[in-house]
Short mmCIF file of C-alpha atoms in Angstrom, two decimals:
data_model
loop_
_atom_site.label_atom_id
_atom_site.label_comp_id
_atom_site.label_asym_id
_atom_site.label_seq_id
_atom_site.Cartn_x
_atom_site.Cartn_y
_atom_site.Cartn_z
CA UNK V 196 5.35 3.00 -18.72
CA UNK V 197 3.69 4.57 -20.74
CA UNK V 198 3.47 7.82 -21.82
CA UNK V 199 0.67 10.36 -20.15
CA UNK V 200 0.36 14.90 -20.42
CA UNK V 201 -0.35 16.21 -17.32
CA UNK V 202 -2.31 18.74 -19.33
CA UNK V 203 -5.91 19.26 -16.24
CA UNK V 204 -8.16 19.12 -19.32
CA UNK V 205 -7.68 15.55 -20.03
CA UNK V 206 -6.29 13.54 -16.88
CA UNK V 207 -9.19 12.59 -15.22
CA UNK V 208 -10.32 14.14 -11.83
CA UNK V 209 -11.67 10.80 -9.93
CA UNK V 210 -11.43 7.13 -10.90
CA UNK V 211 -13.41 4.61 -9.34
CA UNK V 212 -11.44 0.79 -9.43
CA UNK V 213 -13.51 -2.75 -9.42
CA UNK V 214 -10.60 -5.13 -8.07
CA UNK V 215 -11.81 -8.39 -9.51
CA UNK V 216 -9.94 -11.40 -9.75
CA UNK V 217 -7.61 -11.48 -5.81
CA UNK V 218 -9.37 -15.15 -5.03
CA UNK V 219 -8.91 -16.47 -8.91
CA UNK V 220 -6.11 -15.58 -8.96
CA UNK V 221 -5.01 -17.62 -6.46
CA UNK V 222 -6.67 -20.25 -6.96
CA UNK V 223 -4.17 -20.87 -10.27
CA UNK V 224 -1.42 -21.36 -7.93
CA UNK V 225 -3.05 -23.19 -5.54
CA UNK V 226 -2.60 -20.93 -2.93
CA UNK V 227 -5.70 -20.07 -0.42
CA UNK V 228 -8.53 -17.07 -2.33
CA UNK V 229 -6.03 -14.60 1.24
CA UNK V 230 -2.93 -14.93 0.32
CA UNK V 231 -5.31 -13.44 -3.62
CA UNK V 232 -6.34 -10.50 -1.23
CA UNK V 233 -2.88 -10.03 0.17
CA UNK V 234 -1.76 -9.60 -3.01
CA UNK V 235 -3.67 -7.37 -4.68
CA UNK V 236 -3.21 -5.16 -1.19
CA UNK V 237 0.49 -3.91 -3.11
CA UNK V 238 -1.19 -3.59 -6.21
CA UNK V 239 -2.92 -1.05 -5.22
CA UNK V 240 -1.21 0.76 -3.61
CA UNK V 241 1.55 0.47 -6.71
CA UNK V 242 -1.33 1.61 -8.71
CA UNK V 243 -2.35 4.35 -5.64
CA UNK V 244 1.45 5.47 -6.61
CA UNK V 245 1.56 5.80 -10.05
CA UNK V 246 -2.24 8.06 -10.11
CA UNK V 247 -1.06 10.31 -7.61
CA UNK V 248 2.27 10.94 -9.86
CA UNK V 249 0.06 11.28 -12.49
CA UNK V 250 -1.80 13.82 -11.42
CA UNK V 251 -5.55 11.95 -10.44
CA UNK V 252 -7.20 13.51 -7.49
CA UNK V 253 -9.24 10.63 -6.08
CA UNK V 254 -9.40 6.73 -6.65
CA UNK V 255 -11.93 4.86 -5.79
CA UNK V 256 -11.38 0.97 -4.70
CA UNK V 257 -13.99 -1.14 -4.13
CA UNK V 258 -12.28 -3.19 -0.89
CA UNK V 259 -15.73 -5.06 0.63
CA UNK V 260 -19.08 -4.68 -1.31
CA UNK V 261 -22.84 -4.95 0.77
CA UNK V 262 -22.60 -8.62 -1.12
CA UNK V 263 -19.00 -9.82 0.19
CA UNK V 264 -20.59 -11.00 3.16
CA UNK V 265 -21.99 -14.05 1.45
CA UNK V 266 -18.47 -14.94 1.93
CA UNK V 267 -17.21 -17.90 3.96
CA UNK V 268 -16.92 -16.13 7.33
CA UNK V 269 -13.01 -18.09 6.95
CA UNK V 270 -12.29 -15.14 3.81
CA UNK V 271 -14.50 -12.64 5.13
CA UNK V 272 -12.68 -12.25 8.65
CA UNK V 273 -9.53 -12.20 7.39
CA UNK V 274 -10.56 -9.10 4.81
CA UNK V 275 -11.91 -7.04 7.90
CA UNK V 276 -8.03 -8.15 9.45
CA UNK V 277 -7.04 -7.08 6.11
CA UNK V 278 -8.42 -3.54 6.22
CA UNK V 279 -7.39 -3.41 10.56
CA UNK V 280 -4.18 -4.23 10.32
CA UNK V 281 -2.33 -1.79 7.27
CA UNK V 282 -5.04 1.22 7.55
CA UNK V 283 -2.53 1.65 10.19
CA UNK V 284 0.36 -0.41 8.97
CA UNK V 285 -0.09 2.29 5.58
CA UNK V 286 0.51 6.40 7.91
CA UNK V 287 3.84 6.19 6.30
CA UNK V 288 2.30 4.82 2.24
CA UNK V 289 -0.18 7.93 3.10
CA UNK V 290 2.27 10.68 3.67
CA UNK V 291 4.53 9.85 1.50
CA UNK V 292 2.92 10.08 -1.42
CA UNK V 293 -0.14 12.84 0.13
CA UNK V 294 -2.63 10.91 0.84
CA UNK V 295 -5.32 11.48 2.41
CA UNK V 296 -8.55 8.72 3.23
CA UNK V 297 -12.32 8.61 3.03
CA UNK V 298 -14.41 6.07 3.80
CA UNK V 299 -17.22 5.16 1.24
CA UNK V 300 -19.88 2.73 2.93
CA UNK V 301 -22.36 1.77 5.74
CA UNK V 302 -20.28 1.71 8.68
CA UNK V 303 -22.94 -0.03 11.18
CA UNK V 304 -22.41 -3.77 10.02
CA UNK V 305 -17.92 -3.04 9.82
CA UNK V 306 -16.59 -4.60 13.67
CA UNK V 307 -15.80 -1.88 15.90
CA UNK V 308 -11.78 -2.08 15.58
CA UNK V 309 -12.34 -1.35 12.19
CA UNK V 310 -14.12 1.44 12.72
CA UNK V 311 -12.21 2.56 14.59
CA UNK V 312 -8.84 2.26 12.75
CA UNK V 313 -11.35 4.20 9.78
CA UNK V 314 -12.71 7.04 11.36
CA UNK V 315 -8.45 7.73 12.81
CA UNK V 316 -6.88 6.97 8.94
CA UNK V 317 -9.39 9.79 8.21
CA UNK V 318 -8.37 11.96 10.49
CA UNK V 319 -4.99 11.53 11.14
CA UNK V 320 -4.96 12.25 7.20
CA UNK V 321 -7.36 15.07 6.58
CA UNK V 322 -4.66 18.24 6.09
CA UNK V 323 -2.80 16.01 3.56
CA UNK V 324 -4.11 16.66 -0.20
CA UNK V 325 -2.53 15.57 -3.55
CA UNK V 326 -4.77 12.62 -3.69
CA UNK V 327 -7.53 11.44 -2.01
CA UNK V 328 -8.18 7.80 -1.82
CA UNK V 329 -11.79 6.70 -0.84
CA UNK V 330 -11.97 2.78 0.78
CA UNK V 331 -15.81 1.84 -0.65
CA UNK V 332 -15.85 -0.81 2.66
CA UNK V 333 -19.34 -2.36 2.89
CA UNK V 334 -20.62 -0.37 -0.16
CA UNK V 335 -22.96 -0.99 -2.68
CA UNK V 336 -24.72 2.00 -5.05
CA UNK V 337 -27.62 0.59 -3.78
CA UNK V 338 -27.80 1.33 -0.19
CA UNK V 339 -26.16 4.51 -1.05
CA UNK V 340 -28.83 5.09 -2.38
CA UNK V 341 -31.24 4.61 -0.48
CA UNK V 342 -28.65 5.89 2.72
CA UNK V 343 -29.47 9.39 0.86
CA UNK V 344 -32.74 9.07 0.19
CA UNK V 345 -33.78 7.74 4.07
CA UNK V 346 -31.79 11.89 5.08
CA UNK V 347 -33.78 13.46 1.98
CA UNK V 348 -37.21 12.42 3.38
CA UNK V 349 -38.47 15.75 4.27
CA UNK V 350 -37.11 17.58 1.31
CA UNK V 351 -38.95 14.64 -1.08
CA UNK V 352 -41.52 15.50 0.64
CA UNK V 353 -41.52 19.08 -0.52
CA UNK V 354 -40.73 18.75 -4.11
CA UNK V 355 -37.36 20.68 -3.73
CA UNK V 356 -34.65 18.01 -3.70
CA UNK V 357 -32.48 18.88 -6.75
CA UNK V 358 -29.42 16.30 -7.88
CA UNK V 359 -26.68 18.55 -5.70
CA UNK V 360 -29.04 18.01 -2.29
CA UNK V 361 -28.61 13.57 -3.14
CA UNK V 362 -25.43 14.07 -3.98
CA UNK V 363 -24.54 16.54 0.14
CA UNK V 364 -26.13 12.88 1.20
CA UNK V 365 -24.11 10.24 -0.01
CA UNK V 366 -21.26 9.12 2.23
CA UNK V 367 -17.92 11.17 0.66
CA UNK V 368 -20.67 14.33 -0.39
CA UNK V 369 -17.18 16.09 -1.89
CA UNK V 370 -16.55 13.47 -4.24
CA UNK V 371 -16.98 14.78 -7.58
CA UNK V 372 -18.69 12.20 -10.73
CA UNK V 373 -15.94 9.37 -11.88
CA UNK V 374 -14.02 10.10 -15.40
CA UNK V 375 -13.08 5.96 -15.48
CA UNK V 376 -14.39 2.85 -13.92
CA UNK V 377 -11.72 0.14 -14.22
CA UNK V 378 -12.75 -3.23 -14.11
CA UNK V 379 -10.33 -5.94 -13.86
CA UNK V 380 -11.20 -10.07 -13.96
CA UNK V 381 -12.86 -9.90 -16.87
CA UNK V 382 -15.82 -9.34 -15.67
CA UNK V 383 -17.86 -6.63 -17.61
CA UNK V 384 -20.39 -5.00 -14.77
CA UNK V 385 -20.71 -2.27 -12.93
CA UNK V 386 -20.98 -4.73 -9.86
CA UNK V 387 -23.23 -2.13 -7.58
CA UNK V 388 -20.32 0.25 -7.89
CA UNK V 389 -21.15 4.39 -7.79
CA UNK V 390 -24.32 3.83 -9.35
CA UNK V 391 -24.54 7.78 -9.40
CA UNK V 392 -22.17 8.76 -9.78
CA UNK V 393 -20.31 6.53 -13.14
CA UNK V 394 -23.80 8.57 -15.59
CA UNK V 395 -21.55 8.90 -18.10
CA UNK V 396 -18.17 7.21 -16.56
CA UNK V 397 -15.17 5.75 -19.72
CA UNK V 398 -15.83 2.27 -19.01
CA UNK V 399 -12.77 0.23 -19.15
CA UNK V 400 -12.51 -3.63 -19.25
CA UNK V 401 -9.32 -5.62 -18.47
CA UNK V 402 -8.95 -9.15 -18.86
CA UNK V 403 -6.52 -9.19 -16.15
CA UNK V 404 -6.75 -10.51 -12.52
CA UNK V 405 -5.65 -7.66 -10.02
CA UNK V 406 -3.42 -9.16 -8.62
CA UNK V 407 -1.81 -9.34 -11.80
CA UNK V 408 -2.28 -5.51 -12.94
CA UNK V 409 0.25 -3.02 -13.76
CA UNK V 410 1.38 0.61 -13.79
CA UNK V 411 1.98 -0.05 -17.46
CA UNK V 412 -1.53 -1.18 -18.19
CA UNK V 413 -3.38 1.83 -15.78
CA UNK V 414 -1.54 3.86 -18.05
CA UNK V 415 -2.26 2.93 -20.98
CA UNK V 416 -6.00 3.07 -19.84
CA UNK V 417 -6.01 6.52 -19.18
CA UNK V 418 -3.66 7.61 -22.50
CA UNK V 419 -7.07 6.10 -23.64
CA UNK V 420 -9.36 8.14 -21.50
CA UNK V 421 -7.59 11.01 -23.44
CA UNK V 422 -8.46 9.73 -26.69
CA UNK V 423 -12.52 10.13 -25.76
CA UNK V 424 -14.96 12.65 -26.62
CA UNK V 425 -16.98 13.02 -24.21
CA UNK V 426 -20.51 14.80 -24.80
CA UNK V 427 -22.96 14.34 -22.41
CA UNK V 428 -25.34 13.81 -23.84
CA UNK V 429 -25.07 17.02 -26.42
CA UNK V 430 -23.59 16.25 -30.15
CA UNK V 431 -20.93 16.78 -32.34
CA UNK V 432 -19.52 20.09 -33.17
CA UNK V 433 -19.49 18.72 -36.13
CA UNK V 434 -22.65 16.73 -36.32
CA UNK V 435 -24.84 19.78 -35.15
CA UNK V 436 -23.04 22.21 -38.33
CA UNK V 437 -24.82 19.33 -40.80
#
């Protein structure tokens, strides 16, 4: 595997992942799209474990977007079932790796069994603190912003809204801005993912379909991140002195 330093100054705190390509992976193998989602789940576990070992503190997985309801009833049903079954089935994995589970997204449209299992997973893992895995389910960046704005309406009227107030109104208020956004599957867009939290994210796009994504490729991305100079709108010291 690629080497990566564990220096707290360069290891990203929060990595967001758009796990794209499950359906295409399955179709290339003449399998149903659902087979790709099942394989993608196993890859997610390997990457989360790898991230925890590397010292990453938060990983947000784009699991099901607000737009994914447009897919076939069969595929949506399979995905909801996959979430329901594996939230509880993976408790041993969470505890083994010290993973706390959090949910990002609008719960109101999720099936009752998904809501129930998500609440239970959050409760059962609340004491674990090695890493937080945020599952973005029925999530959209614009939707999260709209729901936050509704909470903040009285403050808007007074003109006293700060960036911290907006962040505090989000689904997971303690979630830091994403240092890295990774998208697999060859597409090069954010697709409504972490729009507020990705303002200064380093973006990495991979042609690899998610079920083929490896720990080596993930660690290479972390190593590439360490080489980037994040200025947050500032200028290089050398430029300033010229």
